[in-house]
């Protein structure tokens, strides 16, 4: 049974609903905006997804805490599980029209998120993006992140910082740093899982929904301001590389090949604020044995 609102979530009565609006994830005070998502009712109460359970159990083994990056074989193992996942594994139905557009919505649509589970070492969460919604350019400090596009078509732009004395000096004083473009690509589900690492793989990225999208993220370790893993946001500048680099550093950068941009850290953008819904899809059994 749906509720009418400006954004896009379909809610169902307990216990057979996948999500309902519970809070707004924000750092600035902003009025809550309801959303409507179409979700599939589990066939039975407390249904367990075998694939989701396998993902959870593997994450308990792979993520060993802050400062630990999964080895290549563990990355391959998680990618194999995620590549085989489909929307039904988290209670979504690809047969439904996921986000129904509303002509009265003005500006950039809001993103909604649901946390499947979270512990000290990792977090599993889903992001729901209506068409044209954006998760602005942001970083993942000290994290390894697996992203699996479950539904829709999405454009991803991603950067990595360039290790340069001049760039490091500018970043520390002016919040400006040189980054190399790692991805500027459109993906359509089903597609392979993307992986980013603490210093490579496109650690700074932006999601833009071409059509309504659902993305499953595996994040290890989770964001934690107290532990120095707070999220920072950036904007691309038009400053040419050769303006701020000396000849030696410019020669080094050109020798690496690829495309480069100066990124500037900015205040938390309005578009980064999300509506939070409680995850009520297939359950996970957290066995201590």
XYZ file of N, CA, C and O in Angstrom, residues 31-108:
312
model
N 14.152 20.053 6.368
C 12.849 19.426 6.489
C 12.853 18.059 5.843
O 13.416 17.856 4.783
N 12.215 17.101 6.516
C 12.123 15.753 5.960
C 11.234 15.747 4.737
O 10.221 16.405 4.673
N 11.639 14.971 3.770
C 10.842 14.777 2.571
C 10.538 13.321 2.418
O 11.436 12.496 2.413
N 9.277 12.959 2.326
C 8.926 11.559 2.177
C 9.181 11.106 0.743
O 9.177 11.886 -0.185
N 9.382 9.803 0.606
C 9.631 9.226 -0.709
C 8.795 7.979 -0.883
O 8.290 7.418 0.081
N 8.650 7.536 -2.095
C 7.884 6.329 -2.348
C 8.721 5.363 -3.169
O 9.186 5.690 -4.249
N 8.913 4.157 -2.648
C 9.673 3.130 -3.353
C 8.769 1.927 -3.532
O 8.035 1.567 -2.633
N 8.823 1.310 -4.682
C 8.083 0.079 -4.890
C 8.975 -1.097 -4.543
O 10.033 -1.277 -5.114
N 8.536 -1.895 -3.594
C 9.323 -3.012 -3.118
C 8.485 -4.286 -3.126
O 7.261 -4.247 -3.070
N 9.161 -5.390 -3.160
C 8.483 -6.677 -3.205
C 8.264 -7.207 -1.794
O 9.183 -7.246 -0.990
N 7.031 -7.649 -1.466
C 6.753 -8.231 -0.167
C 7.382 -9.606 -0.084
O 7.224 -10.410 -0.989
N 8.103 -9.892 1.003
C 8.618 -11.248 1.169
C 7.476 -12.257 1.205
O 6.398 -11.972 1.737
N 7.691 -13.434 0.666
C 6.637 -14.452 0.607
C 6.256 -14.946 1.992
O 5.112 -15.284 2.247
N 7.237 -15.004 2.911
C 6.968 -15.444 4.269
C 7.687 -14.530 5.238
O 8.597 -13.809 4.882
N 7.237 -14.545 6.482
C 7.867 -13.719 7.488
C 9.293 -14.187 7.755
O 9.588 -15.380 7.737
N 10.178 -13.213 8.019
C 11.561 -13.530 8.375
C 12.268 -14.378 7.311
O 13.074 -15.251 7.632
N 11.928 -14.138 6.046
C 12.554 -14.879 4.970
C 14.053 -14.597 4.950
O 14.492 -13.499 5.268
N 14.849 -15.592 4.619
C 16.303 -15.459 4.563
C 16.766 -15.650 3.125
O 16.363 -16.606 2.456
N 17.569 -14.721 2.639
C 18.160 -14.842 1.314
C 19.481 -15.590 1.449
O 20.386 -15.130 2.152
N 19.600 -16.714 0.787
C 20.819 -17.517 0.888
C 22.035 -16.735 0.393
O 23.112 -16.794 0.995
N 21.852 -15.970 -0.699
C 22.969 -15.204 -1.251
C 23.358 -14.062 -0.337
O 24.547 -13.797 -0.118
N 22.372 -13.353 0.214
C 22.658 -12.265 1.141
C 23.337 -12.805 2.396
O 24.270 -12.188 2.924
N 22.896 -13.966 2.857
C 23.528 -14.580 4.029
C 24.982 -14.949 3.731
O 25.877 -14.741 4.560
N 25.219 -15.474 2.534
C 26.581 -15.818 2.145
C 27.464 -14.577 2.088
O 28.634 -14.599 2.509
N 26.905 -13.472 1.588
C 27.651 -12.220 1.530
C 28.016 -11.757 2.935
O 29.161 -11.379 3.203
N 27.062 -11.792 3.835
C 27.305 -11.369 5.215
C 28.377 -12.234 5.880
O 29.311 -11.717 6.510
N 28.240 -13.535 5.745
C 29.212 -14.449 6.364
C 30.616 -14.222 5.794
O 31.614 -14.276 6.534
N 30.698 -13.967 4.494
C 32.006 -13.723 3.871
C 32.598 -12.400 4.340
O 33.807 -12.294 4.549
N 31.752 -11.382 4.515
C 32.232 -10.090 4.989
C 32.828 -10.197 6.394
O 33.814 -9.531 6.717
N 32.244 -11.054 7.226
C 32.772 -11.262 8.576
C 34.198 -11.811 8.518
O 35.023 -11.520 9.388
N 34.480 -12.584 7.491
C 35.815 -13.161 7.324
C 36.772 -12.194 6.639
O 37.943 -12.086 7.013
N 36.262 -11.442 5.650
C 37.118 -10.600 4.812
C 37.555 -9.324 5.518
O 38.728 -8.930 5.459
N 36.612 -8.647 6.176
C 36.924 -7.353 6.790
C 37.408 -7.556 8.221
O 36.650 -7.960 9.100
N 38.669 -7.222 8.430
C 39.307 -7.497 9.721
C 39.516 -6.245 10.557
O 40.246 -6.264 11.538
N 38.898 -5.144 10.165
C 38.978 -3.932 10.958
C 39.752 -2.824 10.265
O 40.355 -3.020 9.204
N 39.747 -1.620 10.864
C 40.457 -0.465 10.293
C 41.927 -0.765 10.032
O 42.584 -1.470 10.813
N 42.421 -0.245 8.911
C 43.815 -0.435 8.567
C 44.104 -1.697 7.794
O 45.243 -1.925 7.365
N 43.084 -2.527 7.587
C 43.257 -3.785 6.856
C 42.520 -3.727 5.525
O 41.319 -3.485 5.484
N 43.264 -3.933 4.445
C 42.675 -3.980 3.104
C 42.548 -5.440 2.688
O 43.508 -6.211 2.817
N 41.359 -5.871 2.227
C 41.180 -7.274 1.825
C 42.203 -7.698 0.778
O 42.559 -6.924 -0.119
N 42.683 -8.928 0.888
C 43.625 -9.456 -0.098
C 42.905 -9.733 -1.413
O 41.670 -9.746 -1.474
N 43.676 -9.978 -2.464
C 43.108 -10.155 -3.804
C 42.109 -11.303 -3.857
O 41.055 -11.202 -4.499
N 42.419 -12.412 -3.188
C 41.517 -13.570 -3.233
C 40.201 -13.268 -2.515
O 39.131 -13.716 -2.953
N 40.257 -12.499 -1.432
C 39.032 -12.128 -0.721
C 38.197 -11.149 -1.535
O 36.967 -11.218 -1.541
N 38.872 -10.220 -2.220
C 38.157 -9.294 -3.106
C 37.440 -10.066 -4.204
O 36.267 -9.819 -4.509
N 38.128 -11.025 -4.777
C 37.533 -11.847 -5.834
C 36.328 -12.631 -5.304
O 35.316 -12.771 -5.991
N 36.442 -13.132 -4.077
C 35.356 -13.900 -3.485
C 34.106 -13.043 -3.291
O 32.991 -13.457 -3.656
N 34.274 -11.833 -2.749
C 33.125 -10.952 -2.542
C 32.529 -10.506 -3.874
O 31.308 -10.426 -4.025
N 33.390 -10.215 -4.845
C 32.888 -9.827 -6.167
C 32.074 -10.948 -6.798
O 31.026 -10.698 -7.427
N 32.518 -12.182 -6.627
C 31.798 -13.326 -7.186
C 30.401 -13.427 -6.576
O 29.414 -13.680 -7.295
N 30.300 -13.227 -5.275
C 28.992 -13.280 -4.613
C 28.108 -12.137 -5.093
O 26.945 -12.331 -5.459
N 28.660 -10.929 -5.087
C 27.880 -9.757 -5.478
C 27.465 -9.809 -6.943
O 26.340 -9.413 -7.293
N 28.341 -10.309 -7.817
C 28.001 -10.409 -9.238
C 26.792 -11.309 -9.455
O 26.034 -11.128 -10.414
N 26.619 -12.268 -8.566
C 25.499 -13.193 -8.697
C 24.224 -12.736 -8.014
O 23.189 -13.420 -8.095
N 24.267 -11.587 -7.350
C 23.085 -11.110 -6.627
C 22.104 -10.426 -7.558
O 22.485 -9.830 -8.573
N 20.834 -10.518 -7.219
C 19.785 -9.849 -7.974
C 18.892 -9.065 -7.019
O 19.024 -9.188 -5.793
N 18.002 -8.234 -7.537
C 17.172 -7.399 -6.661
C 16.373 -8.188 -5.623
O 16.186 -7.731 -4.496
N 15.914 -9.383 -6.002
C 15.111 -10.179 -5.065
C 15.888 -10.576 -3.817
O 15.285 -10.842 -2.769
N 17.208 -10.622 -3.903
C 18.013 -11.011 -2.743
C 17.923 -10.011 -1.606
O 18.241 -10.334 -0.460
N 17.503 -8.777 -1.908
C 17.308 -7.777 -0.857
C 15.862 -7.296 -0.814
O 15.552 -6.230 -0.285
N 14.951 -8.088 -1.388
C 13.530 -7.790 -1.308
C 12.983 -6.870 -2.363
O 11.853 -6.406 -2.254
N 13.753 -6.596 -3.425
C 13.283 -5.742 -4.507
C 12.810 -6.597 -5.670
O 13.308 -7.698 -5.872
N 11.880 -6.068 -6.434
C 11.399 -6.780 -7.606
C 11.709 -5.985 -8.865
O 11.275 -4.844 -9.013
N 12.481 -6.587 -9.755
C 12.795 -5.902 -11.007
C 11.602 -5.863 -11.949
O 11.652 -5.208 -12.996
N 10.510 -6.553 -11.608
C 9.308 -6.524 -12.429
C 8.443 -5.302 -12.131
O 7.523 -4.993 -12.879
N 8.714 -4.627 -11.022
C 7.950 -3.445 -10.660
C 8.602 -2.197 -11.219
O 9.812 -2.151 -11.435
N 7.799 -1.174 -11.439
C 8.323 0.119 -11.861
C 8.914 0.758 -10.614
O 8.194 1.226 -9.744
N 10.233 0.789 -10.534
C 10.894 1.043 -9.257
C 10.575 2.409 -8.652
O 10.021 2.510 -7.583
N 10.955 3.479 -9.319
C 10.592 4.812 -8.863
C 9.648 5.426 -9.894
O 9.999 5.541 -11.042
N 8.467 5.805 -9.443
C 7.518 6.438 -10.349
C 7.765 7.948 -10.341
O 7.649 8.581 -9.304
N 8.101 8.509 -11.499
C 8.402 9.944 -11.525
C 7.168 10.777 -11.233
O 6.054 10.429 -11.601
N 7.382 11.872 -10.551
C 6.316 12.810 -10.241
C 6.646 14.158 -10.868
O 7.693 14.738 -10.598
N 5.740 14.657 -11.689
C 6.010 15.890 -12.421
C 6.159 17.083 -11.494
O 6.814 18.067 -11.830
N 5.567 17.016 -10.264
C 5.624 18.171 -9.383
C 6.944 18.292 -8.631
O 7.187 19.274 -7.951
N 7.811 17.284 -8.734
C 9.093 17.358 -8.049
C 9.981 18.402 -8.725
O 10.143 18.400 -9.933
N 10.533 19.324 -7.922
C 11.395 20.355 -8.457
C 12.816 20.131 -7.968
O 13.046 19.663 -6.871
N 13.783 20.488 -8.799
C 15.173 20.342 -8.416
C 15.632 18.897 -8.496
O 14.993 18.045 -9.121
N 16.768 18.634 -7.843
C 17.345 17.296 -7.856
C 16.617 16.390 -6.882
O 16.477 16.733 -5.707
